[in-house]
mmCIF file of C-alpha atoms and ligand atoms in Angstrom:
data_model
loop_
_atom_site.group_PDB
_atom_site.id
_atom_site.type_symbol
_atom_site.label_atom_id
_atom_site.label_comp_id
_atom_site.label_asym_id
_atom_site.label_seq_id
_atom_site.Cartn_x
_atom_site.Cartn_y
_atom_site.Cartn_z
ATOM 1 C CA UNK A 850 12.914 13.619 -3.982
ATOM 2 C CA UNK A 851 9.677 12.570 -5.023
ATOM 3 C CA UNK A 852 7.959 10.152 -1.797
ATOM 4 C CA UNK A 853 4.819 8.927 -3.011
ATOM 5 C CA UNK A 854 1.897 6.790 -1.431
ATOM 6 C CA UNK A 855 -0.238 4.667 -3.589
ATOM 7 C CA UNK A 856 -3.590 4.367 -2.052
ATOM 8 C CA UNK A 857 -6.869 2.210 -2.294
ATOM 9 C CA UNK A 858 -8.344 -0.744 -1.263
ATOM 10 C CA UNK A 859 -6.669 -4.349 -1.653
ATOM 11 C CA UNK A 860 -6.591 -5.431 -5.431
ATOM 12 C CA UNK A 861 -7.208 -1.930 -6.637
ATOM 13 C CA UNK A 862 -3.486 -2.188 -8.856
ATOM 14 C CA UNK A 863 -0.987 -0.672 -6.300
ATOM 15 C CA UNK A 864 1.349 -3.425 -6.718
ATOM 16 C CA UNK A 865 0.934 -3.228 -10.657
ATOM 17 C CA UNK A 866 1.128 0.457 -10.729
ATOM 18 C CA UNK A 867 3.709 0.574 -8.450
ATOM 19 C CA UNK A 868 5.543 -1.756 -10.964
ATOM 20 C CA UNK A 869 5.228 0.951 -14.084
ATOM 21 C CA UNK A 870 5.971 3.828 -11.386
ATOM 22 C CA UNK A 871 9.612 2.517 -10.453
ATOM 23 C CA UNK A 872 10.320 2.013 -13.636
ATOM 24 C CA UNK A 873 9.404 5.320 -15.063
ATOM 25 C CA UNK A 874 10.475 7.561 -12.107
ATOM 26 C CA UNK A 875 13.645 5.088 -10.799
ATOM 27 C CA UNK A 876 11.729 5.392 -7.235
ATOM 28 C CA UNK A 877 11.866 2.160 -4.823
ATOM 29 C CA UNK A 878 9.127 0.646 -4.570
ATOM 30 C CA UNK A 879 8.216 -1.143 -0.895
ATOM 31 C CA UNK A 880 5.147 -3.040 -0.294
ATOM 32 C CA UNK A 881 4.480 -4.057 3.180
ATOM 33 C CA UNK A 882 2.085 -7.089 2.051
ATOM 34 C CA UNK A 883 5.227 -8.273 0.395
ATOM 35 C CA UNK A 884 7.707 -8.042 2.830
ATOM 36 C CA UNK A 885 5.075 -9.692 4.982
ATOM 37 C CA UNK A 886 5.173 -12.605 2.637
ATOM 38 C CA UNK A 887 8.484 -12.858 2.021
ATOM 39 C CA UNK A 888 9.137 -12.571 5.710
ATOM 40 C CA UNK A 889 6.443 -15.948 5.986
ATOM 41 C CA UNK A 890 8.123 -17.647 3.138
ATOM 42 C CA UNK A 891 11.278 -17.661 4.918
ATOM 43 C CA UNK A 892 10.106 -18.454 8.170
ATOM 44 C CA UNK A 893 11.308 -15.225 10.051
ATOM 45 C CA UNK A 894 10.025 -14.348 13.498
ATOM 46 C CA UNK A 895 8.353 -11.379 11.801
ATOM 47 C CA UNK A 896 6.474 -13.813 9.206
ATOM 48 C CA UNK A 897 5.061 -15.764 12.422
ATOM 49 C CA UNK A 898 4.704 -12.874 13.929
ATOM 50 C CA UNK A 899 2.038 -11.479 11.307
ATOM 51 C CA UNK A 900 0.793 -14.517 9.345
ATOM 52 C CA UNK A 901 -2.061 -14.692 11.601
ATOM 53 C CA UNK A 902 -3.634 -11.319 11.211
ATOM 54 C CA UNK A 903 -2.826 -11.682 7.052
ATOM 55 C CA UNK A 904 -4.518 -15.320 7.143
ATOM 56 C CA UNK A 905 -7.469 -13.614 8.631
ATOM 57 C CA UNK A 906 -7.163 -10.410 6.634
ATOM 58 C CA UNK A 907 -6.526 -8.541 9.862
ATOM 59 C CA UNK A 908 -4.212 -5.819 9.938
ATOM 60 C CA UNK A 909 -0.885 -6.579 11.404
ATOM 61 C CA UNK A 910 -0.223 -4.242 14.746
ATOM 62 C CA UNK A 911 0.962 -1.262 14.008
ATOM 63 C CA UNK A 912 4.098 -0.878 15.683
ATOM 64 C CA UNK A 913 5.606 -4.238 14.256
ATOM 65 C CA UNK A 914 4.747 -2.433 10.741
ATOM 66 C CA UNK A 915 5.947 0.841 11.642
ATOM 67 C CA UNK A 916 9.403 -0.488 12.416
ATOM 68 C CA UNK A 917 9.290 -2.961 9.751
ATOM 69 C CA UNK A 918 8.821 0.093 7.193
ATOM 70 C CA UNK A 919 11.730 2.004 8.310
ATOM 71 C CA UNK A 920 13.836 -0.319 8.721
ATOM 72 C CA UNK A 921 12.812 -1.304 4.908
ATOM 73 C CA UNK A 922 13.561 2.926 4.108
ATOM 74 C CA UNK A 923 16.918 2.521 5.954
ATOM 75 C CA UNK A 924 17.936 0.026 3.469
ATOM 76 C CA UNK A 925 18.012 2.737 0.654
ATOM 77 C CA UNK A 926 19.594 5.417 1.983
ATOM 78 C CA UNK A 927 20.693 6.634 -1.560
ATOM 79 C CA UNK A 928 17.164 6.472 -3.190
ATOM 80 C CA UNK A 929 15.714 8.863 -5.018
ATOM 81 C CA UNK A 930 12.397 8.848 -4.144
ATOM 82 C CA UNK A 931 9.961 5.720 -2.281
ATOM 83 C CA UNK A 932 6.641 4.402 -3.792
ATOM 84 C CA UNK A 933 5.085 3.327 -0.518
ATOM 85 C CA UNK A 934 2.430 0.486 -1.350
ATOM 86 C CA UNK A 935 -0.122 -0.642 1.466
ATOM 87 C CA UNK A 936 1.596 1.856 4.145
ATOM 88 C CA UNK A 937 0.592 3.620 5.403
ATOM 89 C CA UNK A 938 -3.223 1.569 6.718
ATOM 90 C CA UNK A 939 -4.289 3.768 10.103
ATOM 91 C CA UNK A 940 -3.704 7.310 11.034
ATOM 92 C CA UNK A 941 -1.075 6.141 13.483
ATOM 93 C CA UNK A 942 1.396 4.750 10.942
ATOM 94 C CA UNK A 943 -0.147 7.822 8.727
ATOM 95 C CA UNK A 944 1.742 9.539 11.820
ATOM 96 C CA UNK A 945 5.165 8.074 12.329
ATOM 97 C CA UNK A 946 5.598 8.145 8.351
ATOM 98 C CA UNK A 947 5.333 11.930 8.709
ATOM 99 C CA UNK A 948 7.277 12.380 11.785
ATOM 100 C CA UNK A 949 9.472 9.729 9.929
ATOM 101 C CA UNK A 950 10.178 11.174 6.910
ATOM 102 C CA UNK A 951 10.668 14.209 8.438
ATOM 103 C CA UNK A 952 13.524 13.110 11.181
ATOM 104 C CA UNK A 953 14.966 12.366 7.739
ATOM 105 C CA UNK A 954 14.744 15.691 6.261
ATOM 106 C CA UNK A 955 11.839 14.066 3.750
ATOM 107 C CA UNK A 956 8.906 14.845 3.250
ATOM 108 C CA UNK A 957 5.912 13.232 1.412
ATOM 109 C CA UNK A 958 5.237 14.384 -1.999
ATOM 110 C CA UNK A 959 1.642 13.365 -2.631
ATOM 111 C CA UNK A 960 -0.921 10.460 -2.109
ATOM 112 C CA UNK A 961 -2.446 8.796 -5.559
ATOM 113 C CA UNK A 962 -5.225 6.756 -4.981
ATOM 114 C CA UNK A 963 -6.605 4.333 -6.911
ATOM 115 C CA UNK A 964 -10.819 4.402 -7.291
ATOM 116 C CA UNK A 965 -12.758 1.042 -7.529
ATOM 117 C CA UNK A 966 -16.220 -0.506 -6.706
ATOM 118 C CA UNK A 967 -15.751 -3.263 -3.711
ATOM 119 C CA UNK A 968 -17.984 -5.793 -6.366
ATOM 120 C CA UNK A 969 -15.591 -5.286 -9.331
ATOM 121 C CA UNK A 970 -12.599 -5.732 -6.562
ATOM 122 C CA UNK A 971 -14.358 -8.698 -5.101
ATOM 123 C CA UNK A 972 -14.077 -10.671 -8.704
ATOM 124 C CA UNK A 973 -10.529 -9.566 -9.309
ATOM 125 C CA UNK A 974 -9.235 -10.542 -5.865
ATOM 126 C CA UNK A 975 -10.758 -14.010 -6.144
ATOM 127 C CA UNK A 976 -9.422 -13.948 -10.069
ATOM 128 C CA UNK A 977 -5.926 -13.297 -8.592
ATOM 129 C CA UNK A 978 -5.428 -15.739 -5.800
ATOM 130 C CA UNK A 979 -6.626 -18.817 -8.043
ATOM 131 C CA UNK A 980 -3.486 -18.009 -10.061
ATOM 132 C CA UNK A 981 -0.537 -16.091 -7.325
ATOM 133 C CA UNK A 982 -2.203 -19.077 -4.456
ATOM 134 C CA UNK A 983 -2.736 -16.235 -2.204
ATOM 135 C CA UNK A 984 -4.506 -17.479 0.743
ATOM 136 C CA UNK A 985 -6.206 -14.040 1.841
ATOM 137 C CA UNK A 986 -7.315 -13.864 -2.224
ATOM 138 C CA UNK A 987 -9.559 -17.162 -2.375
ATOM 139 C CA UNK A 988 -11.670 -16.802 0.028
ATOM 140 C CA UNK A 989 -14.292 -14.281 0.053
ATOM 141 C CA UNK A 990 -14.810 -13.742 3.302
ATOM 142 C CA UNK A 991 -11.508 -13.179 3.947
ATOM 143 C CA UNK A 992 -11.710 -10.313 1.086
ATOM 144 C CA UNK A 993 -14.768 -8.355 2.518
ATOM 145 C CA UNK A 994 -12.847 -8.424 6.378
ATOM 146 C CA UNK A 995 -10.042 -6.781 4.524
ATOM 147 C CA UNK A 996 -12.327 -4.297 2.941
ATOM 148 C CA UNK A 997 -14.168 -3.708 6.339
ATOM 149 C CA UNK A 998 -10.353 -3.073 7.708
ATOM 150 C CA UNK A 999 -9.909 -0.569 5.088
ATOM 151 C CA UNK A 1000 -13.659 1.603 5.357
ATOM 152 C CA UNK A 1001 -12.526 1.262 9.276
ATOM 153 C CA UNK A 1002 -8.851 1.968 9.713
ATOM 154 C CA UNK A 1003 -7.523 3.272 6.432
ATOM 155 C CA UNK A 1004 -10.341 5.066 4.885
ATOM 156 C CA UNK A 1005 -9.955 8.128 7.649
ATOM 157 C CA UNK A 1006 -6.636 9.039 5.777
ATOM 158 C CA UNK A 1007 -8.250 9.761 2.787
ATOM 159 C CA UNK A 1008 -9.223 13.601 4.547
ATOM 160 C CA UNK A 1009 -5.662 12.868 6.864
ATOM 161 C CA UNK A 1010 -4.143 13.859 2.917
ATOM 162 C CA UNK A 1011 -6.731 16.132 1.882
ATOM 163 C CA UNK A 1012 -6.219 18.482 4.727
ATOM 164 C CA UNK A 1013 -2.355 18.454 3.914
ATOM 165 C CA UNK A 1014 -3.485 19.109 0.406
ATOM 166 C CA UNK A 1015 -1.506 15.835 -0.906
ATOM 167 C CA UNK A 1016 -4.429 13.519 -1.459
ATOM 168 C CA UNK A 1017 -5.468 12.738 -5.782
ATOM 169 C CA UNK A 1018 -7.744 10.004 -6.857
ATOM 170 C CA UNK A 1019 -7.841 8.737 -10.230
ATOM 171 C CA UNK A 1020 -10.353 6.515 -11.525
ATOM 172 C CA UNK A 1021 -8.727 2.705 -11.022
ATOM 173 C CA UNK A 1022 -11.979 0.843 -13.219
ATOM 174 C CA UNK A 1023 -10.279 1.784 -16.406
ATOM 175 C CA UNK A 1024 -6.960 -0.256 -18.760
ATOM 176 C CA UNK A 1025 -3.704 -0.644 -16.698
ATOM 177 C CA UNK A 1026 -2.209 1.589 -19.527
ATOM 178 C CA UNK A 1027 -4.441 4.636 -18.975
ATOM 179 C CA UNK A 1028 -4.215 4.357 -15.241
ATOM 180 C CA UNK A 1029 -0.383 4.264 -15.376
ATOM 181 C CA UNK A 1030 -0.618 7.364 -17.957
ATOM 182 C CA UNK A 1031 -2.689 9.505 -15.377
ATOM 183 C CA UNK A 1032 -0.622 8.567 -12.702
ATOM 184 C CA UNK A 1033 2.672 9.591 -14.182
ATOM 185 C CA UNK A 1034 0.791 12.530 -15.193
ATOM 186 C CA UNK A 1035 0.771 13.550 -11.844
ATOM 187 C CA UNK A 1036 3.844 12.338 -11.212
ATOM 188 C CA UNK A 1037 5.257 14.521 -13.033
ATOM 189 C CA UNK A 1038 3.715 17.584 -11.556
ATOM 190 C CA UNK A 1039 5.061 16.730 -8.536
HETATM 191 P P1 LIG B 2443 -1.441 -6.318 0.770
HETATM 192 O O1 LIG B 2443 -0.461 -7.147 0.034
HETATM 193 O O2 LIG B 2443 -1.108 -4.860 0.776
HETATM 194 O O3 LIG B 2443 -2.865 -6.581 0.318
HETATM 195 O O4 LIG B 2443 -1.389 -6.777 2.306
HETATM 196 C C1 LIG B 2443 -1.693 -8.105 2.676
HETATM 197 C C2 LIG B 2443 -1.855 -8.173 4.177
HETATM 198 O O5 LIG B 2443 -0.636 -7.788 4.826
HETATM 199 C C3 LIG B 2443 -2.922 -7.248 4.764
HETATM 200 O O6 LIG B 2443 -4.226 -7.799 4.689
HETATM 201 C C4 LIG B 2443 -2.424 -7.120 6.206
HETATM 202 O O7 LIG B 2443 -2.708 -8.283 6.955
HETATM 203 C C5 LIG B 2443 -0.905 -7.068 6.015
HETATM 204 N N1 LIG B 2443 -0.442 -5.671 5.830
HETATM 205 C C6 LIG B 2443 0.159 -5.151 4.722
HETATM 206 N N2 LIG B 2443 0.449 -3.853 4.899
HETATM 207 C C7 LIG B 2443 0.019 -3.533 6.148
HETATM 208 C C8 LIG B 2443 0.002 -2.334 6.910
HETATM 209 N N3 LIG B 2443 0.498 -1.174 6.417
HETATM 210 N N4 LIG B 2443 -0.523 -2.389 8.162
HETATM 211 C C9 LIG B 2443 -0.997 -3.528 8.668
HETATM 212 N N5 LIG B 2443 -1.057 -4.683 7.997
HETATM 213 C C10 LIG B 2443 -0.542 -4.699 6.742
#
């Protein structure tokens, strides 16, 4: 079973790579952003719940997200494998994934990340919510609180990985092909 976390800062192409990854690998693919939205979209308590931190580019607390994550695992009990994108975002949900996965008898195969400049992120973010009408994408303010979130909260787990000896970055500046080539690369070493 191949569990695999794709890592890096918002707009860095976890969502596309993710995309090419479940393909390639049959793995299920869950996104916490988008069960957010899909939980806002169809006005559950849970969308209320965390619209306001996601309006704000706040994270959403951390136990609503743990339980929202395994509940989303428990779904798929037959899977193969899980591409977790944008969990986990702090050490603590780092944490219960671990103690998680392993209650499960799974463990964690690696962590990819993805490796790009804030400035070129910046322009692609803004370039993305004028077309997908993402509210946390058109505003740029919104963008650099979710980047000062990340160098905050999430950055620590980049050395959380390395001292399991699971973390690999890969250059995310270059074509959506290459990127996806690398990755499965390492996929396959896995
Ligand atoms: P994303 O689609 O991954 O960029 O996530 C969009 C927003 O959803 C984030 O800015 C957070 O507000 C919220 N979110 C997604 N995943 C998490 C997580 N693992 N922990 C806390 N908040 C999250």
């Amino acid at each position: 079973m191949k569990n695999i976390i794709l890592f890096g800062k918002p707009g860095a192409g976890k969502g596309t790579q993710a995309e090419f990854l479940k393909e390639a690998f049959g793995l299920v693919h869950i996104s916490t952003g988008d069960v957010f939205r899909f939980n806002i979209k169809n006005q559950t308590p849970l969308g209320a719940m965390a619209k306001g931190y996601m309006d704000k580019g706040d994270l959403v607390p951390d136990a609503v997200t743990i339980q929202m994550l395994e509940s989303e695992v428990d779904k798929h009990s037959n899977a193969p494998g899980f591409i977790f994108d944008g969990f986990p975002r702090t050490t603590a949900q780092a944490a219960a994934l671990d103690a998680f996965l392993e209650k499960k008898g799974m463990q964690l195969a690696a962590t990819l990340a993805l490796d790009v400049d804030e400035n070129v992120l910046v322009q692609r973010l803004l370039e993305r919510g004028k077309g997908s009408g993402r509210a946390d994408d058109q505003d740029e303010e919104k963008i650099r609180n979710r980047f000062a979130e990340y160098n905050q909260k999430t950055a620590p787990l980049i050395d959380y990985y390395k001292k399991q000896g699971k973390f690999h970055s890969i250059d995310g500046a270059g074509t959506i092909e290459s990127i996806a080539m690398q990755l499965s690369n390492l996929v396959e070493q896995l």
